[in-house]
Short mmCIF file of C-alpha atoms and ligand atoms in Angstrom, two decimals:
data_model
loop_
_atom_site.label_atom_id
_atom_site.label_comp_id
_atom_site.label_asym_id
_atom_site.label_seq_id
_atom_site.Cartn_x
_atom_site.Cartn_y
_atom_site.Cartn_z
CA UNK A 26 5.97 28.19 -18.20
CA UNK A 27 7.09 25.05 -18.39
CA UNK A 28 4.64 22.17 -19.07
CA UNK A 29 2.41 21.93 -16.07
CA UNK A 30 3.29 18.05 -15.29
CA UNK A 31 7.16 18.66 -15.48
CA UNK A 32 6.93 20.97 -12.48
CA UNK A 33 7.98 20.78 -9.62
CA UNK A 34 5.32 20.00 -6.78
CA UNK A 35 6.76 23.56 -5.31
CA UNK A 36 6.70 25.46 -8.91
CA UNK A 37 3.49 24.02 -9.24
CA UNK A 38 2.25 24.89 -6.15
CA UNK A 39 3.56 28.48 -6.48
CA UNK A 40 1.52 28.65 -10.09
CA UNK A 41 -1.38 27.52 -8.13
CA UNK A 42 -1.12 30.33 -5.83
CA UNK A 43 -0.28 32.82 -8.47
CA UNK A 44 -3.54 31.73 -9.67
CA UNK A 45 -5.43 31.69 -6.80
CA UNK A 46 -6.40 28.31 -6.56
CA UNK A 47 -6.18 26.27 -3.42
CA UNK A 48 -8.36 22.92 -4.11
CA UNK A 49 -8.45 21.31 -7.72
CA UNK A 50 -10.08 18.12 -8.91
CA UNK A 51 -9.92 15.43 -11.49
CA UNK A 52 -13.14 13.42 -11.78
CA UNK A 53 -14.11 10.91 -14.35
CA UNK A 54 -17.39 11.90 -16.14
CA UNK A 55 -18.99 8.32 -17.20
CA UNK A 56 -21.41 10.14 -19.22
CA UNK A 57 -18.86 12.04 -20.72
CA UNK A 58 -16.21 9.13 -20.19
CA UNK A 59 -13.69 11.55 -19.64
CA UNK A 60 -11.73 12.94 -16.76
CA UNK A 61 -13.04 16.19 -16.06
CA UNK A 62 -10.65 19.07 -14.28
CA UNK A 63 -12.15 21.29 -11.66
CA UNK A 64 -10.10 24.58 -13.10
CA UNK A 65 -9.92 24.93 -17.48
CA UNK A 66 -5.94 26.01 -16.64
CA UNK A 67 -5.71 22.22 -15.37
CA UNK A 68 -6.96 21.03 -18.95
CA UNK A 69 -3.81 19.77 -19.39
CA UNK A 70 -3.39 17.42 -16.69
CA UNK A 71 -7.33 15.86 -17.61
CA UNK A 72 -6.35 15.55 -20.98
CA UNK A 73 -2.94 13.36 -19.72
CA UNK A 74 -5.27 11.21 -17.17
CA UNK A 75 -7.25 10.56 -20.34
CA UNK A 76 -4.76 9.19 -22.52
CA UNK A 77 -2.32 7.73 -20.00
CA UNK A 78 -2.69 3.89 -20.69
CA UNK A 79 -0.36 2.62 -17.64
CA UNK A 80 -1.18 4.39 -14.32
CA UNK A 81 -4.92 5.86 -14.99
CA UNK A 82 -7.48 3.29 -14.62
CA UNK A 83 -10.65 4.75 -14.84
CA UNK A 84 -10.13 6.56 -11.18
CA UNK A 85 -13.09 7.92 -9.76
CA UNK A 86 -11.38 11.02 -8.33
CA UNK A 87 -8.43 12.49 -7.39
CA UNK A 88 -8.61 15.53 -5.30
CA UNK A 89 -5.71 17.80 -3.95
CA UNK A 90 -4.95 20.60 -1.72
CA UNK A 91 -2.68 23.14 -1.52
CA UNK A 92 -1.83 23.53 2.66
CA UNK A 93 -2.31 26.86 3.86
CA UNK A 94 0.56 26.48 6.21
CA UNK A 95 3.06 24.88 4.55
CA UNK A 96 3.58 24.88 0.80
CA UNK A 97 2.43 20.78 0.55
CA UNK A 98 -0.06 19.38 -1.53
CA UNK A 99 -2.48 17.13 0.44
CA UNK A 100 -3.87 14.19 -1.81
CA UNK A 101 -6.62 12.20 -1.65
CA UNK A 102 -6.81 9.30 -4.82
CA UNK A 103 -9.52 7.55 -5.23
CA UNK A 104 -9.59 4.35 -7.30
CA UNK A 105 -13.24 2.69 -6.97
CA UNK A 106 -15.52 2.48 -4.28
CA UNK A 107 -17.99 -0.31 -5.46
CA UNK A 108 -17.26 -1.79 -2.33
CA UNK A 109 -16.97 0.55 0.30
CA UNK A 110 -15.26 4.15 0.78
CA UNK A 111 -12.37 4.06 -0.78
CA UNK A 112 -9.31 2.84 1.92
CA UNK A 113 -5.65 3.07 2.35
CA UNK A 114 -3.07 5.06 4.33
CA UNK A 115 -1.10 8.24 3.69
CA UNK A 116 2.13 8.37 2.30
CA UNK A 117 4.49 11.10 2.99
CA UNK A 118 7.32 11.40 0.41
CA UNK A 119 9.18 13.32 -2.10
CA UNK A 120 8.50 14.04 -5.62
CA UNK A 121 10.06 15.46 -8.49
CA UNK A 122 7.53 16.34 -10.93
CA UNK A 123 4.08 16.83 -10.53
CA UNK A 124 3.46 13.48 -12.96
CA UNK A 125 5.53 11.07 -10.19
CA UNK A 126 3.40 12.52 -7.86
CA UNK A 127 0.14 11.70 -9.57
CA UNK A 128 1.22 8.51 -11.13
CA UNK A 129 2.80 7.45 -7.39
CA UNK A 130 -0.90 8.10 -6.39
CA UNK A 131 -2.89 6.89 -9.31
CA UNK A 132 -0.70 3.01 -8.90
CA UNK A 133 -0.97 3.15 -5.14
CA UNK A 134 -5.07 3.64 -4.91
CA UNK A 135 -5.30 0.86 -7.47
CA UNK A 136 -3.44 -1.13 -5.43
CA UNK A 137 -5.35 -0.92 -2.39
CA UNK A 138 -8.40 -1.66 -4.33
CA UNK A 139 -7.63 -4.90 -5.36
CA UNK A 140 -5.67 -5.66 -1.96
CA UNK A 141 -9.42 -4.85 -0.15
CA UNK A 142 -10.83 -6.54 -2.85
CA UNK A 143 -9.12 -9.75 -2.50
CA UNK A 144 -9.53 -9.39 1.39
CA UNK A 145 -13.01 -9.38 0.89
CA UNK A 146 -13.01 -6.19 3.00
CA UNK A 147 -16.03 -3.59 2.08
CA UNK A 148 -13.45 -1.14 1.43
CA UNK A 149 -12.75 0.44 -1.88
CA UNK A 150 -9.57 1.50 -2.63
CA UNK A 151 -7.50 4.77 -2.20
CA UNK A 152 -4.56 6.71 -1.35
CA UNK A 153 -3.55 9.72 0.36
CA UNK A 154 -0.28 11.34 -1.12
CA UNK A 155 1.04 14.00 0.96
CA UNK A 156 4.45 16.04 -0.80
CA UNK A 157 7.09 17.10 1.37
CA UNK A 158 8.62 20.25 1.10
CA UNK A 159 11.88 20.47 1.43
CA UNK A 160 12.63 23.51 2.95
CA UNK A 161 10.18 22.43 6.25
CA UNK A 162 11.92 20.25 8.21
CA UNK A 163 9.94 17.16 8.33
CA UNK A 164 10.89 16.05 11.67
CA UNK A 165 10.25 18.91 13.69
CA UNK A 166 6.90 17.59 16.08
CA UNK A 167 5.32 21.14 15.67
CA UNK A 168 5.49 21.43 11.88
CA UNK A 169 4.06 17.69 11.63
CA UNK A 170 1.21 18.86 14.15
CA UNK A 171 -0.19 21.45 12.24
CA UNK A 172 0.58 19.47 8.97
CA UNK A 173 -1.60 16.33 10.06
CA UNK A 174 -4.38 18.52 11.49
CA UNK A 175 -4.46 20.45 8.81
CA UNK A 176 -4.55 16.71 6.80
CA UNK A 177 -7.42 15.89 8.91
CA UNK A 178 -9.59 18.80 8.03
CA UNK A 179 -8.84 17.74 4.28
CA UNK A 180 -10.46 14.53 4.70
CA UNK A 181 -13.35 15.87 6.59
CA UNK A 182 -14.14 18.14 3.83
CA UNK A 183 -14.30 14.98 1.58
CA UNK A 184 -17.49 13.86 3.11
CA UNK A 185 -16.04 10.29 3.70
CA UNK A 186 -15.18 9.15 0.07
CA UNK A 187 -11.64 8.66 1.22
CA UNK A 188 -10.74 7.01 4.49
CA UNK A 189 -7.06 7.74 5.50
CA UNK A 190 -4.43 5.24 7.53
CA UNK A 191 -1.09 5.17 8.33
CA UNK A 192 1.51 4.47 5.43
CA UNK A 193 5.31 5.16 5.05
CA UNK A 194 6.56 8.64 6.49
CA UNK A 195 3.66 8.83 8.67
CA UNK A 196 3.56 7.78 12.18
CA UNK A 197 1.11 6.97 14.62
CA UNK A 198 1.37 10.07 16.37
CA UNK A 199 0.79 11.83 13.18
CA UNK A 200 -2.56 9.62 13.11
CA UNK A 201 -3.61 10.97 16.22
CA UNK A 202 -2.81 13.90 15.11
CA UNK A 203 -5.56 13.54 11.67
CA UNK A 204 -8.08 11.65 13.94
CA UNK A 205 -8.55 15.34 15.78
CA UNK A 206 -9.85 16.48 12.69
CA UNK A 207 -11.85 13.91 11.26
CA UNK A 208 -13.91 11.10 11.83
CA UNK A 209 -12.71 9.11 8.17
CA UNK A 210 -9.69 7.49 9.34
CA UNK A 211 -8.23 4.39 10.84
CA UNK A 212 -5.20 3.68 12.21
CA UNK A 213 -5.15 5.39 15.18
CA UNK A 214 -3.43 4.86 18.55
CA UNK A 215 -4.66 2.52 20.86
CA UNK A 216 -4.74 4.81 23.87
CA UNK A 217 -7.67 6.39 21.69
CA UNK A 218 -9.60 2.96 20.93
CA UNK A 219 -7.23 2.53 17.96
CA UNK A 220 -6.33 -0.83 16.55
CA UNK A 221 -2.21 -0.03 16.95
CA UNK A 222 0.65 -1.67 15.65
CA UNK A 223 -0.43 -3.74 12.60
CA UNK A 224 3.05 -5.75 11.93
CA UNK A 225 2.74 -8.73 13.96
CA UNK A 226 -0.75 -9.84 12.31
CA UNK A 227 1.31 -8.87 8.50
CA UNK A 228 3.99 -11.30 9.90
CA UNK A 229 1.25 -13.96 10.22
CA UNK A 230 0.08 -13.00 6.91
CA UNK A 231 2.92 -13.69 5.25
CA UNK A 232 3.35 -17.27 7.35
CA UNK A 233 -0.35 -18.01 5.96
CA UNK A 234 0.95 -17.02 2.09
CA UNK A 235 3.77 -19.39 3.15
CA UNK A 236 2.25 -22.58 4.19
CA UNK A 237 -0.91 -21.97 1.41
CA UNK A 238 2.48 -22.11 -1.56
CA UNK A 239 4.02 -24.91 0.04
CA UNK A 240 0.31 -26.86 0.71
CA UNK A 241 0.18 -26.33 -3.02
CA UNK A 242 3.29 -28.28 -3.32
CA UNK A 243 2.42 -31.24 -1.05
CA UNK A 244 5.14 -29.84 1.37
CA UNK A 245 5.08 -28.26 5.25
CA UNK A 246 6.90 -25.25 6.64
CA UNK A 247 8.98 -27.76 8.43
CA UNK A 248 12.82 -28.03 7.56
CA UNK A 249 12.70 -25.60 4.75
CA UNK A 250 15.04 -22.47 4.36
CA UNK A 251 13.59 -19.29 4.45
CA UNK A 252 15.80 -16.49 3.28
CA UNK A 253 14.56 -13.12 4.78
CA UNK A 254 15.40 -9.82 3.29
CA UNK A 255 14.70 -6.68 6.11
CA UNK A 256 14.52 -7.01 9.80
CA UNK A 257 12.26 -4.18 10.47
CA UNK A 258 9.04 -4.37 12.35
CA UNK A 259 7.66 -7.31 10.01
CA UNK A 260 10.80 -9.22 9.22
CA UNK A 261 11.79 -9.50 13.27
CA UNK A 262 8.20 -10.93 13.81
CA UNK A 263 8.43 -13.26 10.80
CA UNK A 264 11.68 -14.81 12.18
CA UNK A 265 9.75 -15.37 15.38
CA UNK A 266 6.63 -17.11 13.97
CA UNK A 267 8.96 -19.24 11.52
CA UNK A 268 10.94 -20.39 14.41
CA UNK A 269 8.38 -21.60 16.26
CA UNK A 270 7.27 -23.79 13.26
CA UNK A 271 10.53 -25.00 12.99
CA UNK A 272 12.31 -24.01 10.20
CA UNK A 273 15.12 -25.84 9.19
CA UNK A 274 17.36 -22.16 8.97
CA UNK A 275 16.82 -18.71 8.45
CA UNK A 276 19.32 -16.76 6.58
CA UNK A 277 18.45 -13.03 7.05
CA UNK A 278 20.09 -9.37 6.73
CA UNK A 279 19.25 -5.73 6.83
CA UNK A 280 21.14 -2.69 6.31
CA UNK A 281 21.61 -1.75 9.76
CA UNK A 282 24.21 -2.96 12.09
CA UNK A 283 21.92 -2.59 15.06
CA UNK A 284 19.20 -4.24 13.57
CA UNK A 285 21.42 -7.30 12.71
CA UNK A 286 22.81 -7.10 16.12
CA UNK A 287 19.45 -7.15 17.72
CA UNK A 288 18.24 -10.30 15.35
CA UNK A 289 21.67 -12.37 16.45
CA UNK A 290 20.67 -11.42 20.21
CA UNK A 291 17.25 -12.27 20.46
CA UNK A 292 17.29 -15.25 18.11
CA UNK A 293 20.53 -17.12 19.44
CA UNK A 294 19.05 -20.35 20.62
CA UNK A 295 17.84 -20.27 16.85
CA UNK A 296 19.64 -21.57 13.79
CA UNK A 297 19.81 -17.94 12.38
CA UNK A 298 22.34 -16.70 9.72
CA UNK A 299 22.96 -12.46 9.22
CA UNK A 300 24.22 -10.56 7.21
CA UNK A 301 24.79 -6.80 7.07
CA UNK A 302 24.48 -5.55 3.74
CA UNK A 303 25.12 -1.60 1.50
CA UNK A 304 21.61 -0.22 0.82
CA UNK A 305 22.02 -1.04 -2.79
CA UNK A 306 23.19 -4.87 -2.14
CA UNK A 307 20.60 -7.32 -3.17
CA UNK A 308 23.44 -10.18 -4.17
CA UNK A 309 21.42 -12.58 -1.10
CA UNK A 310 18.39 -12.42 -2.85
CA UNK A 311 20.06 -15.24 -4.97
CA UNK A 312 21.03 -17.35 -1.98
CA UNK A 313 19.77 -20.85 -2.16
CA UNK A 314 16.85 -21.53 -0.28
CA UNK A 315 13.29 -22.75 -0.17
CA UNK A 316 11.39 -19.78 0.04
CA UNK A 317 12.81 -15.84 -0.45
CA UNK A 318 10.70 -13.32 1.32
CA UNK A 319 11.48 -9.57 0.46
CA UNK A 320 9.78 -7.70 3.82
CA UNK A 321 11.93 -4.39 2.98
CA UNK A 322 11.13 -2.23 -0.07
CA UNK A 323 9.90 -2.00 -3.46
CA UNK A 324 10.85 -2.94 -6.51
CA UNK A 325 13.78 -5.22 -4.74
CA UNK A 326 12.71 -8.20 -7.73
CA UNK A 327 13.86 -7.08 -11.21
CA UNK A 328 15.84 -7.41 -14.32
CA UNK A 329 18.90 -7.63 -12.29
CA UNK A 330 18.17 -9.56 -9.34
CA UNK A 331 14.89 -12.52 -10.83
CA UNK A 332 17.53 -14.33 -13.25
CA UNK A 333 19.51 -15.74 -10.45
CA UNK A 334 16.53 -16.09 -7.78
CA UNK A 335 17.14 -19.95 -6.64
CA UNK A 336 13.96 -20.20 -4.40
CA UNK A 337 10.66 -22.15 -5.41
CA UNK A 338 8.92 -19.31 -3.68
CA UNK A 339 9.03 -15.64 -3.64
CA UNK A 340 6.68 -14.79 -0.61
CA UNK A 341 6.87 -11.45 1.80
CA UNK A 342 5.59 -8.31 3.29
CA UNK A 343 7.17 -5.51 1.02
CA UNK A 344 4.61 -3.32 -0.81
CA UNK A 345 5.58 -3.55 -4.49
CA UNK A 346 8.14 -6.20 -4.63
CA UNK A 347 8.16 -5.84 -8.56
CA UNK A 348 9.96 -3.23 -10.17
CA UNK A 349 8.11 -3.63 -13.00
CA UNK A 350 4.00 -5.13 -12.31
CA UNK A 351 3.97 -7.31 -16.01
CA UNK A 352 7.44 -7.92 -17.11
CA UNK A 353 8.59 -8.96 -14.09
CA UNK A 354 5.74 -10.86 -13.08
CA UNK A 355 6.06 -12.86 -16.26
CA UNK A 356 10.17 -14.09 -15.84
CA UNK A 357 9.00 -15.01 -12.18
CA UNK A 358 6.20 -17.35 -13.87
CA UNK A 359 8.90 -18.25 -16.36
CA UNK A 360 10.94 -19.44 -14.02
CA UNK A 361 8.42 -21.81 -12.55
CA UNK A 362 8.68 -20.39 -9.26
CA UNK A 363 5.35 -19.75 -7.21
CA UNK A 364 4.80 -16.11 -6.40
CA UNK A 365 2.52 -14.75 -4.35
CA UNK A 366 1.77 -11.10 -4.88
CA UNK A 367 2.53 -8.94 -1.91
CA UNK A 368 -1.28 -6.97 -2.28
CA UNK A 369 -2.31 -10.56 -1.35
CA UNK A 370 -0.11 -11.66 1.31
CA UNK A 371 0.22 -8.61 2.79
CA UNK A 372 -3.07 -7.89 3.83
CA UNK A 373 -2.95 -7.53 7.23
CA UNK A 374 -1.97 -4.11 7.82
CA UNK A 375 -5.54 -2.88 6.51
CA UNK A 376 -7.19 -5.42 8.13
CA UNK A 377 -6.14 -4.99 11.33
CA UNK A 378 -7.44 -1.53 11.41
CA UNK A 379 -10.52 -2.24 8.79
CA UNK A 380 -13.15 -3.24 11.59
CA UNK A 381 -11.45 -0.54 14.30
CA UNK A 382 -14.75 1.80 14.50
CA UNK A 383 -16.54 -1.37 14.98
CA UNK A 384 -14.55 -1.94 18.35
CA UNK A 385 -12.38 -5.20 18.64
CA UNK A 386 -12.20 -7.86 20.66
CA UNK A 387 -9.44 -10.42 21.74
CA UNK A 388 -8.45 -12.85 19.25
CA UNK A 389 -11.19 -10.81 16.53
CA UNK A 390 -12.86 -13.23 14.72
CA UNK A 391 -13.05 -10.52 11.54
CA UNK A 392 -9.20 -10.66 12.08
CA UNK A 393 -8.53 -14.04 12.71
CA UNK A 394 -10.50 -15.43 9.94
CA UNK A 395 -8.10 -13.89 7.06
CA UNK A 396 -5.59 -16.20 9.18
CA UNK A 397 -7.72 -19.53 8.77
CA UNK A 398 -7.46 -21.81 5.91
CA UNK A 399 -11.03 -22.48 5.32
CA UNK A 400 -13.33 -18.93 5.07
CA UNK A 401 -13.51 -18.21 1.73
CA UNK A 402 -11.22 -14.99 1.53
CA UNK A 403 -8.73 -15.94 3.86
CA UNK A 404 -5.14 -15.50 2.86
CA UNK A 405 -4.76 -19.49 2.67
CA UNK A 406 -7.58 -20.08 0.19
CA UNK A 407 -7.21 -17.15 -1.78
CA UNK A 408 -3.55 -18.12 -2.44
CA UNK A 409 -4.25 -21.79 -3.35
CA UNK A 410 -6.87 -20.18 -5.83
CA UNK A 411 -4.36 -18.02 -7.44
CA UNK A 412 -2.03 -20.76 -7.55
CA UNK A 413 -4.44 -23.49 -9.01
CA UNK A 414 -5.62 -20.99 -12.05
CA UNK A 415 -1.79 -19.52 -12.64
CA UNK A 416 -1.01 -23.22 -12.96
CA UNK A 417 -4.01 -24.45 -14.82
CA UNK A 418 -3.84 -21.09 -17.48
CA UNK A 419 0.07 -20.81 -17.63
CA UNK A 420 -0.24 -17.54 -16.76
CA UNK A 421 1.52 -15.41 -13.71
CA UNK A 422 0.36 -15.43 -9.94
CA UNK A 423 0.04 -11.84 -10.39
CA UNK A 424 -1.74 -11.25 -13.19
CA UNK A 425 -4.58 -13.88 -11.94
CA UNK A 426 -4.51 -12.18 -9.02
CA UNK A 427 -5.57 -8.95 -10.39
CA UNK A 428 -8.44 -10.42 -12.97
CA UNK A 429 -9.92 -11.73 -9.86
CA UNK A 430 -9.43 -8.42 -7.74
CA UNK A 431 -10.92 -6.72 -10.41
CA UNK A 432 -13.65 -8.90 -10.87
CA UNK A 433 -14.54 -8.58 -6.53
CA UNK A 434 -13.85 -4.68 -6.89
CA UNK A 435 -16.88 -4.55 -8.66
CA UNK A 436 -19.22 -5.73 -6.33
CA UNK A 437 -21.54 -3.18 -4.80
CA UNK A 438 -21.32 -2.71 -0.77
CA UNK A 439 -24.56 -4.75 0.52
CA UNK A 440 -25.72 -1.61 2.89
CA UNK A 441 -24.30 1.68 1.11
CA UNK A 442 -24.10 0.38 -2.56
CA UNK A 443 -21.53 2.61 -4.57
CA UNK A 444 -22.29 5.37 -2.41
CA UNK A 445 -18.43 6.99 -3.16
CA UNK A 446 -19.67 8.13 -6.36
CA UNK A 447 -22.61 10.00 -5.50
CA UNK A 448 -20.10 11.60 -2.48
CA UNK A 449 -17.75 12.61 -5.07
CA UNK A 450 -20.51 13.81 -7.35
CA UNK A 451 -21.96 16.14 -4.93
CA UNK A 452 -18.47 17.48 -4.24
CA UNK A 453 -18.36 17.99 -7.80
CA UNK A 454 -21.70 19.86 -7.66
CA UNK A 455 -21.34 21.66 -4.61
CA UNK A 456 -18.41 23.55 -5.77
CA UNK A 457 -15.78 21.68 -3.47
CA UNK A 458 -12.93 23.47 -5.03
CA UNK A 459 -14.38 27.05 -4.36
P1 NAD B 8 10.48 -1.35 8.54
O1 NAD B 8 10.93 -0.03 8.04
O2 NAD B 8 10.25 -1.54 9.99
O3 NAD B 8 11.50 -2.49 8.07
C1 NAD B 8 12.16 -2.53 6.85
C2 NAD B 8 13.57 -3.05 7.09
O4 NAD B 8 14.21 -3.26 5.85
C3 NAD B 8 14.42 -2.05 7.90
O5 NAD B 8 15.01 -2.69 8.99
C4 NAD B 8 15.47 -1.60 6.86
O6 NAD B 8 16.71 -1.32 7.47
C5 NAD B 8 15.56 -2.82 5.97
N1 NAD B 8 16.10 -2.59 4.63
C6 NAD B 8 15.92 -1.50 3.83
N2 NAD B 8 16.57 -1.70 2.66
C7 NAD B 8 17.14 -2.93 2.73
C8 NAD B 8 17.92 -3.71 1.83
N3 NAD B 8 18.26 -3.26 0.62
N4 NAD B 8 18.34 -4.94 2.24
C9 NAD B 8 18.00 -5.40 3.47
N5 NAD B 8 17.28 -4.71 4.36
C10 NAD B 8 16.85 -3.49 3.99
O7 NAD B 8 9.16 -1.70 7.71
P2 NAD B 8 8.10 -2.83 8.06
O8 NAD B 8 6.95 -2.22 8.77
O9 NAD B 8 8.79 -4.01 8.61
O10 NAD B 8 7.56 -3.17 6.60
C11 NAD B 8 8.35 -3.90 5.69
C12 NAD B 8 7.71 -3.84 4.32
O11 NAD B 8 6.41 -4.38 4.36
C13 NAD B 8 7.55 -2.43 3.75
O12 NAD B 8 7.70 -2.48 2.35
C14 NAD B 8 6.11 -2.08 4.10
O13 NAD B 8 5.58 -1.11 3.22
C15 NAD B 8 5.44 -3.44 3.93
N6 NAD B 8 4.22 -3.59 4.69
C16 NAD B 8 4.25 -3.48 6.04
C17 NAD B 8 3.09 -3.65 6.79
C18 NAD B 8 3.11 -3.52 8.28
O14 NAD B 8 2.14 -3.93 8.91
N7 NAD B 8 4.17 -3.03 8.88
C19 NAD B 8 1.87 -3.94 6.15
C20 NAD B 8 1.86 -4.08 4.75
C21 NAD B 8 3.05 -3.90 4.04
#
C-alpha cells in the first residue's frame, strides 16, 4: 500500500473500510505530549502530527468520519478551546491526498482560534472539513440532504466540542439541513431563528479595519482610492458603505461579466471604475491607489503579485490573503505598507452568528460593539494595537497579530473553563470510535 498520507481521501477511505473502521481519532496526550491515534494502523499519521513543525500546533483533536452514505470523510478539527467550544464553519472541498486534507484542516482551526481570540468571542477555535467525492454529484439537493444530516448527527455525537457554521461549498440550506441533527451549530437560516446572511456586517468590518489604518496615519476615508478585488456578496456591500463615506474613486473587478455588469448598474451615480478580468489575472492588484482590498480568494498576495503592490494599505475580506503566512507577511512589512490581517478584519462572519442561540435584537449591541472604536476588542482598537506594536517592534502586522491571539487563546472561558478538553477526553474514554 502506498503510504497512508499519499492516498487518496477515496483510497483511503476504501482502506478504512477494508479495515472496518468507520470513526478514527487523533488526540494530543499532554501527559504523554504526544498525539495519540484512536486505531495502531493510524500510527503513522500520529507519528506525522508529531513531528510536523508547520501545520500541527499542539491541536487538541481531530476527529473524522467515514459517511455511511456516501464515501466522504466528515471532519471535525479542533485547535483549542480555552475559551469556549471550539468554532468555525464547514468547508466542503476537494483534496488530493489525505495530508492536504489534514493540513487544510489543521491551518484552518488555528485560524479560527486566533480570529475568536482576537474578537474576544468565548469561542475556541475549529474547523469542519468535509471531502467531496467525486463521483456524487455535489449539486444534486437530495445527495446534499442526506450528506448534511448525516453531518449533523456527526457533530451531535461530539458532545459539543466542535460547533459547526457555514463556510465555502456549504450553503445555508445545507445549514438547515445540519441544524435537524444537532443542537452545536450556528449559522442557520433566519426563518428558523438563525442569524442569516453575515456579509453586510464583514463589509463593515472591513470599513472599520479601514478607517482604524488610515486613523493610524492621521488621515480619513475621505478622497482616498480604494482598489477592490471581487464583487461577490462582500465586495458589492463594501462599494456601498465606501460610497457613502465618500471615497474619492473605486476601481474594482471580478471575473464575471454579470457581476461587473451588475456593479456598473447599481453604482452609476458613483465614480466607479471595472474591470473584467481571466481567473488567473491579478495584474490590478498593482494599480495605484490608497488602499487595496482583496475580498475574493486566498493566497491572491505573493511572490508574484507584493513587489509591485503601490497601496499604503492592504485591507479586505478574503480568508487567507497570504500565500505564504511568514514570508509574505514579512515583504508586506518590508515594504512599509500597513497590513491588516484578514483573521482580524474579517471578523464579522463569526460574529454575526456567535451570540445566535442567545437570540438577537435590532442593532445587537454584542454585534455592534466589534463596529465601535472604543470597546476594547473592537475591530478599530484592536487594529490600532497591532499597528502601534508592528511599528514600535519593526516587526509584521501579522505576526503581532498572532502573539497576541495566542496570548487571548489562552484564557479560560469565565463559566465553562476549558471544558473542550474534558469533552474530548471522555470521547477518548468512552470509546467514541467504536
Ligand atoms: P463571493 O463568492 O460572494 O465573492 C467572491 C467574488 O470574487 C466573486 O464575485 C468571484 O467572481 C470573485 N473572484 C474570484 N476570483 C477572482 C479574481 N481572481 N479576481 C477578481 N475577482 C475574483 O464571496 P464573499 O462572501 O463575498 O467572500 C469574499 C471573501 O471573503 C472570501 O474569501 C470569503 O471566504 C471571505 N469571507 C467572507 C465572509 C462573509 O461574510 N461572506 C466572512 C469572512 C470571510
Amino acid at each position: 500500500m502506498e503510504p497512508i498520507l499519499s492516498l487518496s481521501p477515496q483510497d483511503f477511505i476504501t482502506y478504512l473500510r477494508n479495515e472496518n473502521i468507520q470513526r478514527i481519532y487523533f488526540v494530543y496526550d499532554e501527559d504523554a505530549e504526544a498525539v495519540k491515534a484512536s486505531h495502531v494502523q493510524l500510527q503513522a499519521i500520529a507519528d506525522f502530527l508529531n513531528n510536523d513543525k508547520r501545520d500541527f500546533k499542539f491541536h487538541e483533536g481531530v476527529f473524522i468520519q467515514v459517511s455511511s452514505e456516501f464515501d466522504t470523510l466528515f471532519g471535525a478539527f479542533i485547535h483549542r478551546t480555552n475559551r469556549g467550544q471550539a468554532a468555525g464553519g464547514l468547508r466542503y472541498w476537494s483534496y488530493d491526498t489525505v495530508e492536504d486534507y489534514l493540513r487544510d484542516g489543521l491551518r484552518l482551526a488555528m485560524g479560527m482560534t486566533h480570529k475568536n481570540a482576537l474578537a474576544g468571542l468565548w469561542w475556541g477555535g475549529g474547523k469542519g472539513v468535509m471531502t467531496h467525492n467525486p463521483d456524487v454529484y455535489k449539486l444534486d439537493p437530495v445527495v446534499r440532504e442526506i450528506l448534511y444530516k448525516e453531518y449533523g448527527e456527526f457533530i451531535t455525537s461530539l458532545r459539543g466540542c466542535y460547533v459547526t457554521a457555514e463556510d465555502v461549498g456549504t450553503s445555508v440550506s445545507d445549514m438547515a439541513n445540519i441544524f435537524s441533527r444537532t443542537r452545536f451549530t450556528t449559522c442557520i437560516p433566519r426563518e428558523l431563528g438563525g442569524s442569516g446572511n453575515p456579509s453586510v456586517p464583514t463589509a463593515r468590518g472591513v470599513v472599520a479595519g479601514m478607517e482604524a489604518a488610515l486613523e493610524f496615519l492621521g488621515e480619513k476615508i475621505k478622497d482616498k482610492t480604494i482598489a477592490l478585488q471581487g464583487m461577490g456578496n462582500v465586495g458589492m456591500s463594501l462599494i456601498k458603505f465606501l460610497s457613502e463615506k465618500d471615497v474619492k474613486k473605486i476601481i474594482a473587478w471580478d471575473i464575471y461579466p454579470d457581476i461587473v455588469e451588475r456593479a456598473r448598474k447599481e453604482f452609476k451615480d458613483f465614480n466607479l471604475e471595472t474591470h473584467l478580468v481571466k481567473r488567473n489575472d491579478n495584474s490590478l492588484m498593482s494599480i495605484e491607489c490608497d488602499i487595496l482590498s482583496p475580498n475574493a480568494t486566498g493566497a491572491t498576495l505573493n511572490s508574484r503579485t507584493i513587489p509591485s503592490v503601490k497601496a499604503r494599505i492592504i485591507c479586505g475580506a478574503a480568508n487567507n490573503q497570504l500565500e505564504d503566512p511568514v514570508d509574505d507577511d514579512a515583504a508586506i512589512n518590508k515594504k512599509g505598507i500597513l497590513y491588516i490581517p484578514d483573521f482580524l478584519t474579517n471578523r464579522m462572519g463569526i460574529v454575526n452568528c456567535a451570540d445566535e442561540s442567545a437570540g438577537y435584537v435590532t442593532n445587537d449591541p454584542l454585534i455592534e460593539r466589534h463596529l465601535s472604536k472604543d470597546w476594547e476588542y473592537s475591530i478599530h482598537q484592536m487594529t490600532l494595537k497591532v499597528l502601534a506594536e508592528s511599528h514600535k517592534s519593526g516587526r509584521s502586522t501579522g505576526s503581532v497579530a498572532v502573539e497576541l491571539a495566542e496570548k487571548l487563546s489562552f484564557e479560560n472561558h469565565p463559566i465553562f473553563g476549558h471544558r473542550g478538553k474534558l469533552i474530548i477526553s471522555s470521547l477518548v474514554r468512552d470509546g467514541w470510535e467504536k
